[in-house]
């Protein structure tokens, strides 16, 4: 097994029920934060972390994702004819971003099942899995932070973030020992614990680095909540057999697959934009929100 993470998998076959009706016929991964689809943010994160090859797991109605990363011949021709070279470069860069292939998850049978579709693509290598609706705004790309830990410990790494108070109950939570600042060796994980039972304030978020033995663990995982094969159940099986690490990510994480999280992320990203931030800030200031 090579010790470098070169491949990344993007499960994007979920039904996106939290974002209906927008996700009725279009993938939630194509929802834009300002003007860029969610999945482009995380593909860019992967590429800037050093990933060379990408597999996107799609489902029904996901052709927009494939089209987005493909060449748009008519659009490019039009932009060239009109002399809009900056826009042309921007559009062309999307299709040049990385080597991307696609496979279908025929039924949305859970995240574990979606990741299992990457078995042939992955082969005998470590690989990353990124959930595009978890957007991480960080100076050092989130996946790069995780890859550094993987390269040191040569074991799977999951991303966590500190969550204050009762909100922890909405996440998978790790029980772990800190082995160096911000790096933890996991003892156990629990899905959505009651606040009083949460073993820590470290919530699992949608970034993982797996070793290929995760596929055997998924094979042995029986369907859990909602008949879905949960990746957390597969990770817990594997945890009995090998070390597993977590990193506390630096940066801000937004759940853009949730309506409120999406709105917050939109405001944060818009405020940071050179071309929009100033006017947008003025507009927000003008709102009389005390009524
Ligand atoms: P979510 O838990 O966000 O589920 O999946 P979802 O179906 O996409 O959205 P909601 O909760 O109904 O609104 C986490 C990630 O796993 C993928 C999703 O696309 C998302 O990136 N996923 C989930 C699959 O690819 N296949 C599945 O069967 C389930």
Short mmCIF file of C-alpha atoms and ligand atoms in Angstrom, two decimals:
data_model
loop_
_atom_site.label_atom_id
_atom_site.label_comp_id
_atom_site.label_asym_id
_atom_site.label_seq_id
_atom_site.Cartn_x
_atom_site.Cartn_y
_atom_site.Cartn_z
CA UNK A 1 0.00 0.00 0.00
CA UNK A 2 1.34 3.45 -0.89
CA UNK A 3 1.48 5.88 1.98
CA UNK A 4 0.28 8.90 0.01
CA UNK A 5 -3.36 9.81 -0.42
CA UNK A 6 -3.77 10.43 -4.15
CA UNK A 7 -7.43 9.59 -4.70
CA UNK A 8 -10.63 11.20 -3.43
CA UNK A 9 -14.21 10.04 -3.52
CA UNK A 10 -17.20 12.40 -3.44
CA UNK A 11 -20.46 10.68 -2.48
CA UNK A 12 -23.17 12.78 -4.14
CA UNK A 13 -26.04 10.36 -4.51
CA UNK A 14 -28.10 11.35 -1.48
CA UNK A 15 -31.66 12.52 -1.87
CA UNK A 16 -31.13 15.89 -0.20
CA UNK A 17 -34.51 15.79 1.54
CA UNK A 18 -33.51 18.60 3.90
CA UNK A 19 -33.35 20.97 0.97
CA UNK A 20 -36.57 20.19 -0.86
CA UNK A 21 -38.03 21.42 -3.13
CA UNK A 22 -34.74 22.74 -4.58
CA UNK A 23 -33.34 19.21 -4.62
CA UNK A 24 -36.35 17.58 -6.25
CA UNK A 25 -34.76 17.47 -9.70
CA UNK A 26 -31.30 18.93 -9.14
CA UNK A 27 -28.46 17.68 -6.98
CA UNK A 28 -27.86 19.53 -3.73
CA UNK A 29 -24.13 19.47 -4.55
CA UNK A 30 -24.90 22.01 -7.30
CA UNK A 31 -26.43 24.57 -4.93
CA UNK A 32 -24.24 27.66 -5.25
CA UNK A 33 -22.54 29.54 -2.43
CA UNK A 34 -22.60 32.97 -4.07
CA UNK A 35 -21.74 31.75 -7.59
CA UNK A 36 -19.88 28.47 -7.21
CA UNK A 37 -21.54 25.09 -6.67
CA UNK A 38 -20.84 23.33 -3.36
CA UNK A 39 -19.08 20.45 -5.07
CA UNK A 40 -16.62 22.77 -6.79
CA UNK A 41 -15.50 24.15 -3.43
CA UNK A 42 -14.68 20.69 -2.14
CA UNK A 43 -13.09 19.50 -5.39
CA UNK A 44 -10.84 22.58 -5.24
CA UNK A 45 -10.05 21.76 -1.60
CA UNK A 46 -9.04 18.23 -2.60
CA UNK A 47 -6.89 19.37 -5.51
CA UNK A 48 -5.11 22.02 -3.46
CA UNK A 49 -4.46 19.35 -0.82
CA UNK A 50 -2.60 17.24 -3.39
CA UNK A 51 -5.30 14.87 -4.69
CA UNK A 52 -4.67 13.68 -8.25
CA UNK A 53 -7.68 11.59 -9.11
CA UNK A 54 -11.36 11.99 -8.22
CA UNK A 55 -14.40 9.74 -8.31
CA UNK A 56 -17.84 11.29 -7.90
CA UNK A 57 -20.59 8.87 -6.84
CA UNK A 58 -23.75 10.12 -8.47
CA UNK A 59 -27.38 9.08 -8.45
CA UNK A 60 -30.41 9.93 -10.52
CA UNK A 61 -30.71 13.53 -11.76
CA UNK A 62 -27.02 14.16 -11.24
CA UNK A 63 -26.03 14.92 -14.83
CA UNK A 64 -25.60 18.60 -13.89
CA UNK A 65 -22.52 17.61 -11.87
CA UNK A 66 -20.93 15.83 -14.85
CA UNK A 67 -21.75 18.73 -17.15
CA UNK A 68 -20.28 21.22 -14.70
CA UNK A 69 -16.85 19.57 -14.79
CA UNK A 70 -16.97 18.97 -18.55
CA UNK A 71 -16.07 21.37 -21.36
CA UNK A 72 -18.98 23.62 -22.28
CA UNK A 73 -18.24 24.05 -25.97
CA UNK A 74 -20.93 26.59 -26.93
CA UNK A 75 -20.38 28.71 -23.83
CA UNK A 76 -16.62 28.78 -24.34
CA UNK A 77 -16.99 29.71 -28.01
CA UNK A 78 -19.40 32.51 -27.16
CA UNK A 79 -17.15 33.92 -24.43
CA UNK A 80 -14.19 33.85 -26.82
CA UNK A 81 -16.16 35.59 -29.58
CA UNK A 82 -17.23 38.31 -27.18
CA UNK A 83 -13.67 38.78 -25.93
CA UNK A 84 -14.59 37.83 -22.36
CA UNK A 85 -11.26 36.17 -21.74
CA UNK A 86 -11.34 36.29 -17.95
CA UNK A 87 -14.67 34.51 -17.86
CA UNK A 88 -13.46 32.04 -20.50
CA UNK A 89 -10.42 31.18 -18.37
CA UNK A 90 -12.64 30.71 -15.32
CA UNK A 91 -15.00 28.35 -17.16
CA UNK A 92 -12.17 26.41 -18.81
CA UNK A 93 -10.33 25.99 -15.50
CA UNK A 94 -13.29 24.05 -14.09
CA UNK A 95 -12.99 21.34 -16.72
CA UNK A 96 -9.20 21.22 -16.32
CA UNK A 97 -9.27 20.99 -12.55
CA UNK A 98 -8.55 17.26 -12.12
CA UNK A 99 -9.02 13.81 -13.55
CA UNK A 100 -12.65 13.12 -12.62
CA UNK A 101 -14.59 9.91 -13.17
CA UNK A 102 -18.12 8.99 -12.20
CA UNK A 103 -20.01 5.98 -11.01
CA UNK A 104 -23.66 5.53 -10.07
CA UNK A 105 -25.08 4.43 -6.77
CA UNK A 106 -28.27 2.94 -8.12
CA UNK A 107 -30.21 3.30 -4.88
CA UNK A 108 -29.57 5.70 -2.01
CA UNK A 109 -28.80 2.94 0.51
CA UNK A 110 -26.64 5.08 2.76
CA UNK A 111 -23.25 6.74 2.88
CA UNK A 112 -21.44 3.46 3.63
CA UNK A 113 -23.03 1.90 0.56
CA UNK A 114 -22.14 4.98 -1.54
CA UNK A 115 -18.48 4.78 -0.49
CA UNK A 116 -18.47 1.05 -1.29
CA UNK A 117 -19.12 1.96 -4.95
CA UNK A 118 -15.55 3.33 -5.01
CA UNK A 119 -13.93 -0.06 -4.30
CA UNK A 120 -12.55 -0.67 -7.82
CA UNK A 121 -11.45 2.93 -8.26
CA UNK A 122 -9.56 2.89 -4.97
CA UNK A 123 -7.76 -0.45 -5.31
CA UNK A 124 -5.16 -1.01 -2.62
CA UNK A 125 -4.52 2.60 -1.65
CA UNK A 126 -5.56 4.97 1.10
CA UNK A 127 -8.19 7.43 -0.11
CA UNK A 128 -10.14 10.46 0.98
CA UNK A 129 -13.92 10.83 1.08
CA UNK A 130 -15.43 14.30 1.11
CA UNK A 131 -19.06 15.31 1.58
CA UNK A 132 -19.60 18.41 -0.51
CA UNK A 133 -22.38 19.77 1.68
CA UNK A 134 -19.92 20.17 4.55
CA UNK A 135 -18.03 23.26 3.51
CA UNK A 136 -14.86 24.02 5.44
CA UNK A 137 -13.46 27.51 5.16
CA UNK A 138 -9.87 27.18 6.32
CA UNK A 139 -6.56 28.81 5.56
CA UNK A 140 -4.87 25.41 5.22
CA UNK A 141 -7.29 23.21 3.25
CA UNK A 142 -9.17 20.86 5.57
CA UNK A 143 -8.14 17.75 3.66
CA UNK A 144 -4.48 18.84 3.72
CA UNK A 145 -4.69 19.11 7.51
CA UNK A 146 -5.95 15.51 7.58
CA UNK A 147 -3.40 14.21 5.07
CA UNK A 148 -0.57 15.50 7.27
CA UNK A 149 -1.93 13.39 10.13
CA UNK A 150 -2.37 10.36 7.87
CA UNK A 151 1.19 10.60 6.59
CA UNK A 152 2.49 10.66 10.15
CA UNK A 153 0.36 7.88 11.70
CA UNK A 154 -0.42 5.73 8.62
CA UNK A 155 -3.95 5.07 9.85
CA UNK A 156 -7.43 6.31 8.94
CA UNK A 157 -8.23 9.88 9.95
CA UNK A 158 -11.62 11.51 10.37
CA UNK A 159 -12.35 15.21 10.63
CA UNK A 160 -13.93 16.66 13.74
CA UNK A 161 -14.88 20.08 14.97
CA UNK A 162 -15.61 21.34 18.44
CA UNK A 163 -19.33 21.90 18.98
CA UNK A 164 -20.48 23.81 22.04
CA UNK A 165 -23.47 22.77 24.15
CA UNK A 166 -26.58 20.81 23.19
CA UNK A 167 -25.93 21.11 19.45
CA UNK A 168 -23.51 18.16 19.83
CA UNK A 169 -26.58 15.86 19.82
CA UNK A 170 -27.02 16.41 16.09
CA UNK A 171 -23.65 14.80 15.24
CA UNK A 172 -21.62 11.64 15.44
CA UNK A 173 -19.30 12.20 18.40
CA UNK A 174 -15.91 10.65 19.19
CA UNK A 175 -14.59 9.27 22.43
CA UNK A 176 -10.82 9.76 22.14
CA UNK A 177 -7.44 10.47 23.71
CA UNK A 178 -5.46 13.48 22.53
CA UNK A 179 -2.06 12.26 21.30
CA UNK A 180 -0.73 15.66 20.23
CA UNK A 181 -2.42 19.06 20.05
CA UNK A 182 -5.50 18.69 17.84
CA UNK A 183 -4.86 15.00 17.02
CA UNK A 184 -6.78 12.22 18.77
CA UNK A 185 -6.70 8.45 18.86
CA UNK A 186 -10.29 7.29 18.73
CA UNK A 187 -11.64 4.81 21.29
CA UNK A 188 -15.25 4.84 20.16
CA UNK A 189 -17.86 6.87 18.30
CA UNK A 190 -21.53 7.40 19.01
CA UNK A 191 -24.21 8.63 16.64
CA UNK A 192 -26.30 11.59 17.87
CA UNK A 193 -25.88 11.11 21.64
CA UNK A 194 -28.01 12.94 24.19
CA UNK A 195 -26.08 16.00 25.43
CA UNK A 196 -25.51 14.39 28.84
CA UNK A 197 -24.13 11.19 27.26
CA UNK A 198 -21.82 12.80 24.68
CA UNK A 199 -18.31 11.41 25.26
CA UNK A 200 -16.69 14.66 24.05
CA UNK A 201 -17.46 17.92 22.28
CA UNK A 202 -15.81 16.70 19.08
CA UNK A 203 -18.30 16.19 16.28
CA UNK A 204 -17.55 14.09 13.19
CA UNK A 205 -17.85 16.09 9.98
CA UNK A 206 -17.84 15.09 6.34
CA UNK A 207 -14.16 14.46 5.62
CA UNK A 208 -12.50 11.06 5.97
CA UNK A 209 -9.26 9.36 5.03
CA UNK A 210 -9.74 5.61 4.81
CA UNK A 211 -7.48 2.65 4.20
CA UNK A 212 -8.83 -0.04 1.81
CA UNK A 213 -9.86 -2.30 4.72
CA UNK A 214 -12.91 -0.04 5.11
CA UNK A 215 -14.47 -2.01 2.21
CA UNK A 216 -14.41 -5.31 4.13
CA UNK A 217 -15.87 -3.47 7.10
CA UNK A 218 -18.69 -2.10 4.92
CA UNK A 219 -19.35 -5.63 3.61
CA UNK A 220 -19.82 -6.79 7.19
CA UNK A 221 -22.06 -3.89 8.17
CA UNK A 222 -25.73 -4.63 8.49
CA UNK A 223 -28.20 -1.90 7.51
CA UNK A 224 -29.00 0.39 10.43
CA UNK A 225 -31.32 3.38 10.80
CA UNK A 226 -33.69 3.72 7.82
CA UNK A 227 -32.34 0.53 6.20
CA UNK A 228 -29.18 2.42 5.24
CA UNK A 229 -25.61 1.16 5.49
CA UNK A 230 -24.05 3.74 7.77
CA UNK A 231 -20.37 4.56 7.44
CA UNK A 232 -20.15 5.13 11.21
CA UNK A 233 -21.16 1.49 11.80
CA UNK A 234 -18.45 0.29 9.40
CA UNK A 235 -15.89 2.54 11.10
CA UNK A 236 -16.86 1.14 14.52
CA UNK A 237 -16.28 -2.41 13.25
CA UNK A 238 -12.87 -1.45 11.93
CA UNK A 239 -12.01 0.37 15.11
CA UNK A 240 -11.89 -3.00 16.88
CA UNK A 241 -9.06 -4.06 14.60
CA UNK A 242 -6.89 -1.06 13.91
CA UNK A 243 -5.94 2.40 15.19
CA UNK A 244 -8.13 5.25 14.00
CA UNK A 245 -7.34 8.93 14.40
CA UNK A 246 -9.27 12.19 14.39
CA UNK A 247 -8.08 15.69 13.74
CA UNK A 248 -9.71 18.81 15.12
CA UNK A 249 -9.90 20.96 12.01
CA UNK A 250 -8.82 24.56 12.00
CA UNK A 251 -11.33 26.76 10.21
CA UNK A 252 -15.08 27.28 10.02
CA UNK A 253 -17.41 24.52 8.93
CA UNK A 254 -20.87 25.07 7.46
CA UNK A 255 -23.55 22.45 6.86
CA UNK A 256 -24.70 23.75 3.50
CA UNK A 257 -27.06 20.79 3.04
CA UNK A 258 -29.28 22.35 5.69
CA UNK A 259 -31.30 25.48 4.88
CA UNK A 260 -30.10 27.60 7.80
CA UNK A 261 -26.50 26.38 7.45
CA UNK A 262 -26.66 27.21 3.76
CA UNK A 263 -27.90 30.75 4.45
CA UNK A 264 -25.14 31.35 6.99
CA UNK A 265 -22.49 30.02 4.61
CA UNK A 266 -23.83 32.22 1.82
CA UNK A 267 -23.57 35.35 3.98
CA UNK A 268 -20.06 34.46 5.18
CA UNK A 269 -18.75 33.74 1.70
CA UNK A 270 -20.42 36.80 0.16
CA UNK A 271 -18.93 39.10 2.81
CA UNK A 272 -15.45 37.83 1.93
CA UNK A 273 -15.74 38.58 -1.75
CA UNK A 274 -13.76 41.52 -3.08
CA UNK A 275 -16.34 42.22 -5.76
CA UNK A 276 -19.46 41.96 -3.56
CA UNK A 277 -18.44 42.13 0.08
CA UNK A 278 -18.47 45.91 0.49
CA UNK A 279 -21.93 46.54 -0.93
CA UNK A 280 -23.36 43.44 0.69
CA UNK A 281 -22.06 44.53 4.10
CA UNK A 282 -23.67 47.94 3.58
CA UNK A 283 -26.95 46.29 2.70
CA UNK A 284 -26.83 44.05 5.79
CA UNK A 285 -26.07 47.09 7.98
CA UNK A 286 -29.08 48.89 6.54
CA UNK A 287 -31.44 46.15 7.70
CA UNK A 288 -33.31 47.13 10.78
CA UNK A 289 -33.24 43.77 12.51
CA UNK A 290 -34.45 44.86 15.93
CA UNK A 291 -38.15 44.85 14.98
P1 LIG B 1 -26.86 13.21 4.06
O1 LIG B 1 -26.93 12.60 5.36
O2 LIG B 1 -26.68 14.70 3.97
O3 LIG B 1 -28.14 12.74 3.25
O4 LIG B 1 -25.72 12.50 3.24
P2 LIG B 1 -28.81 13.28 1.95
O5 LIG B 1 -29.75 12.25 1.49
O6 LIG B 1 -27.84 13.76 0.92
O7 LIG B 1 -29.55 14.60 2.46
P3 LIG B 1 -30.79 14.76 3.45
O8 LIG B 1 -30.28 14.45 4.81
O9 LIG B 1 -31.85 13.82 2.96
O10 LIG B 1 -31.16 16.20 3.26
C1 LIG B 1 -24.38 12.79 3.44
C2 LIG B 1 -23.63 12.62 2.14
O11 LIG B 1 -23.70 11.27 1.70
C3 LIG B 1 -24.21 11.19 0.38
C4 LIG B 1 -24.95 12.50 0.16
O12 LIG B 1 -24.98 12.84 -1.20
C5 LIG B 1 -24.15 13.48 1.00
O13 LIG B 1 -23.03 13.96 0.30
N1 LIG B 1 -25.08 10.00 0.28
C6 LIG B 1 -25.96 9.71 1.26
C7 LIG B 1 -24.94 9.18 -0.82
O14 LIG B 1 -24.13 9.44 -1.74
N2 LIG B 1 -25.74 8.08 -0.90
C8 LIG B 1 -26.64 7.75 0.05
O15 LIG B 1 -27.32 6.72 -0.08
C9 LIG B 1 -26.75 8.60 1.17
#
